Amino acid sequence: MNDMTTISGKLDATGLKIAIVAARFNDFIVNRLVDGAVDYLERHGLERAGITLVRVPGAFELPLICQKLADGGKYDGILALGAVIRGATPHFDYVCAEAVKGLANTMLKHNVPLGFGLLTCDTIEQAIERAGSKAGNKGVEAAAAMLETVRVLELI
Ligand code: INI
């Protein structure tokens, strides 16, 4: 292990420019993800002025807006936050599939770390559990993953 080079990102958000793109759909859940992410980033050194919050209608619109933000080259990292909750029709599957595919493509196409904070839940209870209660806050986890990736990207 002595000769091994290890690269790992510091969880220091000082001086970064971060865009948070948040869906309005299921906003009572998504707002908790936003609050958790902002709180995490601030506690890791980011000033509020370094954060731009963009609202979009739903999860389906997340990829386009994230892509446009990535294209502009102004942000060190982008955080996509939303909550898709299964209903009685296959709508859920289509929205989730396109959102996930679009976000992953955006990250790879633009080399911009993109935190994936999109809940895909079968029930409202599962979403509540993941938005700041029993199962933590996935907005916080996505912010942490994005921050680490931003810093790793700078080092390689
Ligand atoms: N958008 C969500 O973010 N979450 C959902 O649960 C959801 N459901 O269930 O329909 C949802 N649909 C809207 C979709 O993302 C688009 O905004 C809409 O289809 C208009 O393009």
Short mmCIF file of C-alpha atoms and ligand atoms in Angstrom, two decimals:
data_model
loop_
_atom_site.label_atom_id
_atom_site.label_comp_id
_atom_site.label_asym_id
_atom_site.label_seq_id
_atom_site.Cartn_x
_atom_site.Cartn_y
_atom_site.Cartn_z
CA MET A 1 0.00 0.00 0.00
CA ASN A 2 2.96 2.34 0.61
CA ASP A 3 3.65 2.95 -3.10
CA MET A 4 0.07 3.37 -4.07
CA THR A 5 -1.22 6.74 -5.25
CA THR A 6 -4.61 7.47 -3.79
CA ILE A 7 -6.74 10.32 -5.03
CA SER A 8 -9.75 11.34 -3.01
CA GLY A 9 -11.77 14.52 -2.90
CA LYS A 10 -11.95 16.74 0.16
CA LEU A 11 -15.46 17.62 1.24
CA ASP A 12 -14.75 21.33 1.08
CA ALA A 13 -17.23 23.43 -0.87
CA THR A 14 -15.45 26.76 -0.33
CA GLY A 15 -15.58 29.04 -3.37
CA LEU A 16 -17.60 26.72 -5.59
CA LYS A 17 -20.50 27.67 -7.84
CA ILE A 18 -23.28 25.13 -7.55
CA ALA A 19 -26.63 24.96 -9.37
CA ILE A 20 -29.50 23.14 -7.72
CA VAL A 21 -32.28 22.15 -10.09
CA ALA A 22 -35.42 21.19 -8.18
CA ALA A 23 -38.76 19.89 -9.42
CA ARG A 24 -41.97 21.55 -8.20
CA PHE A 25 -43.92 18.30 -8.50
CA ASN A 26 -44.26 16.77 -5.00
CA ASP A 27 -42.74 19.96 -3.63
CA PHE A 28 -43.52 19.07 -0.02
CA ILE A 29 -40.91 16.31 -0.43
CA VAL A 30 -38.54 18.09 -2.83
CA ASN A 31 -38.32 21.20 -0.62
CA ARG A 32 -36.89 19.01 2.14
CA LEU A 33 -34.28 17.67 -0.24
CA VAL A 34 -33.39 21.24 -1.23
CA ASP A 35 -33.16 22.34 2.42
CA GLY A 36 -30.96 19.37 3.28
CA ALA A 37 -28.65 19.95 0.32
CA VAL A 38 -28.27 23.69 0.99
CA ASP A 39 -27.62 23.05 4.68
CA TYR A 40 -24.98 20.42 3.83
CA LEU A 41 -23.20 22.66 1.31
CA GLU A 42 -23.20 25.63 3.69
CA ARG A 43 -21.81 23.49 6.51
CA HIS A 44 -19.01 22.49 4.14
CA GLY A 45 -17.96 26.03 3.36
CA LEU A 46 -20.16 27.18 0.51
CA GLU A 47 -21.57 30.70 0.73
CA ARG A 48 -25.22 31.19 -0.19
CA ALA A 49 -24.10 33.46 -3.04
CA GLY A 50 -22.42 30.40 -4.56
CA ILE A 51 -25.75 28.62 -4.93
CA THR A 52 -28.25 29.12 -7.77
CA LEU A 53 -31.61 27.42 -7.34
CA VAL A 54 -33.59 26.69 -10.50
CA ARG A 55 -37.14 25.37 -10.30
CA VAL A 56 -38.58 23.10 -13.01
CA PRO A 57 -42.10 21.63 -13.33
CA GLY A 58 -41.25 17.97 -12.78
CA ALA A 59 -38.60 15.27 -12.95
CA PHE A 60 -39.04 14.96 -16.71
CA GLU A 61 -37.74 18.53 -17.16
CA LEU A 62 -34.64 18.05 -14.98
CA PRO A 63 -32.31 16.80 -17.78
CA LEU A 64 -32.94 19.69 -20.20
CA ILE A 65 -32.31 22.37 -17.59
CA CYS A 66 -29.30 20.57 -16.13
CA GLN A 67 -27.92 20.18 -19.64
CA LYS A 68 -28.37 23.88 -20.40
CA LEU A 69 -26.65 24.82 -17.14
CA ALA A 70 -23.81 22.39 -17.82
CA ASP A 71 -23.46 23.74 -21.34
CA GLY A 72 -23.00 27.29 -20.03
CA GLY A 73 -19.91 26.18 -18.11
CA LYS A 74 -20.61 28.47 -15.13
CA TYR A 75 -21.04 25.81 -12.47
CA ASP A 76 -18.58 23.47 -10.79
CA GLY A 77 -21.37 21.05 -9.99
CA ILE A 78 -25.09 20.58 -10.51
CA LEU A 79 -27.56 18.95 -8.19
CA ALA A 80 -30.79 17.49 -9.58
CA LEU A 81 -33.53 17.08 -6.98
CA GLY A 82 -36.99 15.62 -7.43
CA ALA A 83 -39.42 12.97 -6.31
CA VAL A 84 -41.30 10.59 -8.56
CA ILE A 85 -43.99 8.58 -6.79
CA ARG A 86 -45.65 5.61 -8.46
CA GLY A 87 -49.31 6.00 -9.43
CA ALA A 88 -51.88 3.74 -11.01
CA THR A 89 -50.48 3.92 -14.55
CA PRO A 90 -47.05 3.26 -16.17
CA HIS A 91 -46.37 7.03 -16.19
CA PHE A 92 -43.88 6.61 -13.31
CA ASP A 93 -41.69 4.26 -15.33
CA TYR A 94 -41.46 6.61 -18.30
CA VAL A 95 -40.70 9.70 -16.22
CA CYS A 96 -38.05 7.89 -14.16
CA ALA A 97 -36.38 6.28 -17.17
CA GLU A 98 -36.08 9.52 -19.14
CA ALA A 99 -34.95 11.55 -16.13
CA VAL A 100 -32.23 9.08 -15.15
CA LYS A 101 -31.01 8.60 -18.72
CA GLY A 102 -31.01 12.33 -19.45
CA LEU A 103 -29.16 13.24 -16.26
CA ALA A 104 -26.51 10.55 -16.74
CA ASN A 105 -25.99 11.61 -20.37
CA THR A 106 -25.63 15.25 -19.32
CA MET A 107 -22.97 14.46 -16.75
CA LEU A 108 -20.92 12.42 -19.19
CA LYS A 109 -21.35 14.77 -22.15
CA HIS A 110 -20.26 17.88 -20.23
CA ASN A 111 -17.85 16.45 -17.67
CA VAL A 112 -19.77 18.23 -14.93
CA PRO A 113 -20.43 16.36 -11.67
CA LEU A 114 -24.16 15.95 -11.34
CA GLY A 115 -25.61 14.91 -7.99
CA PHE A 116 -28.51 12.54 -8.51
CA GLY A 117 -31.09 13.40 -5.89
CA LEU A 118 -34.18 12.06 -7.60
CA LEU A 119 -36.33 9.89 -5.37
CA THR A 120 -38.11 7.10 -7.23
CA CYS A 121 -40.59 5.67 -4.74
CA ASP A 122 -43.50 3.27 -4.75
CA THR A 123 -45.31 5.16 -2.00
CA ILE A 124 -45.48 8.61 -0.42
CA GLU A 125 -44.31 7.02 2.84
CA GLN A 126 -41.07 5.88 1.17
CA ALA A 127 -40.52 9.41 -0.12
CA ILE A 128 -41.10 10.95 3.33
CA GLU A 129 -38.64 8.47 4.84
CA ARG A 130 -35.96 9.60 2.37
CA ALA A 131 -36.60 13.32 2.73
CA GLY A 132 -35.26 13.93 6.18
CA SER A 133 -36.65 11.18 8.40
CA LYS A 134 -36.11 7.41 8.90
CA ALA A 135 -33.93 6.81 5.85
CA GLY A 136 -31.97 10.07 6.00
CA ASN A 137 -32.13 12.85 3.45
CA LYS A 138 -31.24 11.92 -0.13
CA GLY A 139 -30.72 15.60 -0.97
CA VAL A 140 -27.87 15.65 1.52
CA GLU A 141 -26.41 12.42 0.12
CA ALA A 142 -26.58 13.72 -3.44
CA ALA A 143 -24.92 17.00 -2.40
CA ALA A 144 -22.12 15.08 -0.66
CA ALA A 145 -21.55 12.84 -3.68
CA MET A 146 -21.51 15.83 -6.04
CA LEU A 147 -19.06 17.74 -3.84
CA GLU A 148 -16.69 14.79 -3.58
CA THR A 149 -16.85 14.27 -7.34
CA VAL A 150 -16.14 17.97 -8.04
CA ARG A 151 -13.02 17.75 -5.92
CA VAL A 152 -11.88 14.41 -7.40
CA LEU A 153 -12.32 15.80 -10.91
CA GLU A 154 -9.98 18.68 -10.02
CA LEU A 155 -7.29 16.22 -8.96
CA ILE A 156 -7.16 13.88 -11.92
N1 INI B 1 -43.07 14.53 -12.01
C1 INI B 1 -42.41 14.36 -10.85
O1 INI B 1 -41.43 15.06 -10.60
N2 INI B 1 -42.84 13.44 -9.96
C2 INI B 1 -43.93 12.64 -10.19
O2 INI B 1 -44.26 11.81 -9.32
C3 INI B 1 -44.62 12.81 -11.40
N3 INI B 1 -45.78 12.00 -11.67
O3 INI B 1 -46.06 11.07 -10.92
O4 INI B 1 -46.50 12.24 -12.65
C4 INI B 1 -44.17 13.78 -12.32
N4 INI B 1 -44.82 13.97 -13.49
C5 INI B 1 -44.65 15.19 -14.25
C6 INI B 1 -43.51 15.10 -15.24
O5 INI B 1 -42.26 15.10 -14.60
C7 INI B 1 -43.55 16.30 -16.20
O6 INI B 1 -43.36 17.49 -15.48
C8 INI B 1 -44.88 16.41 -16.96
O7 INI B 1 -45.15 15.20 -17.62
C9 INI B 1 -44.82 17.55 -18.00
O8 INI B 1 -43.78 17.37 -18.94
#
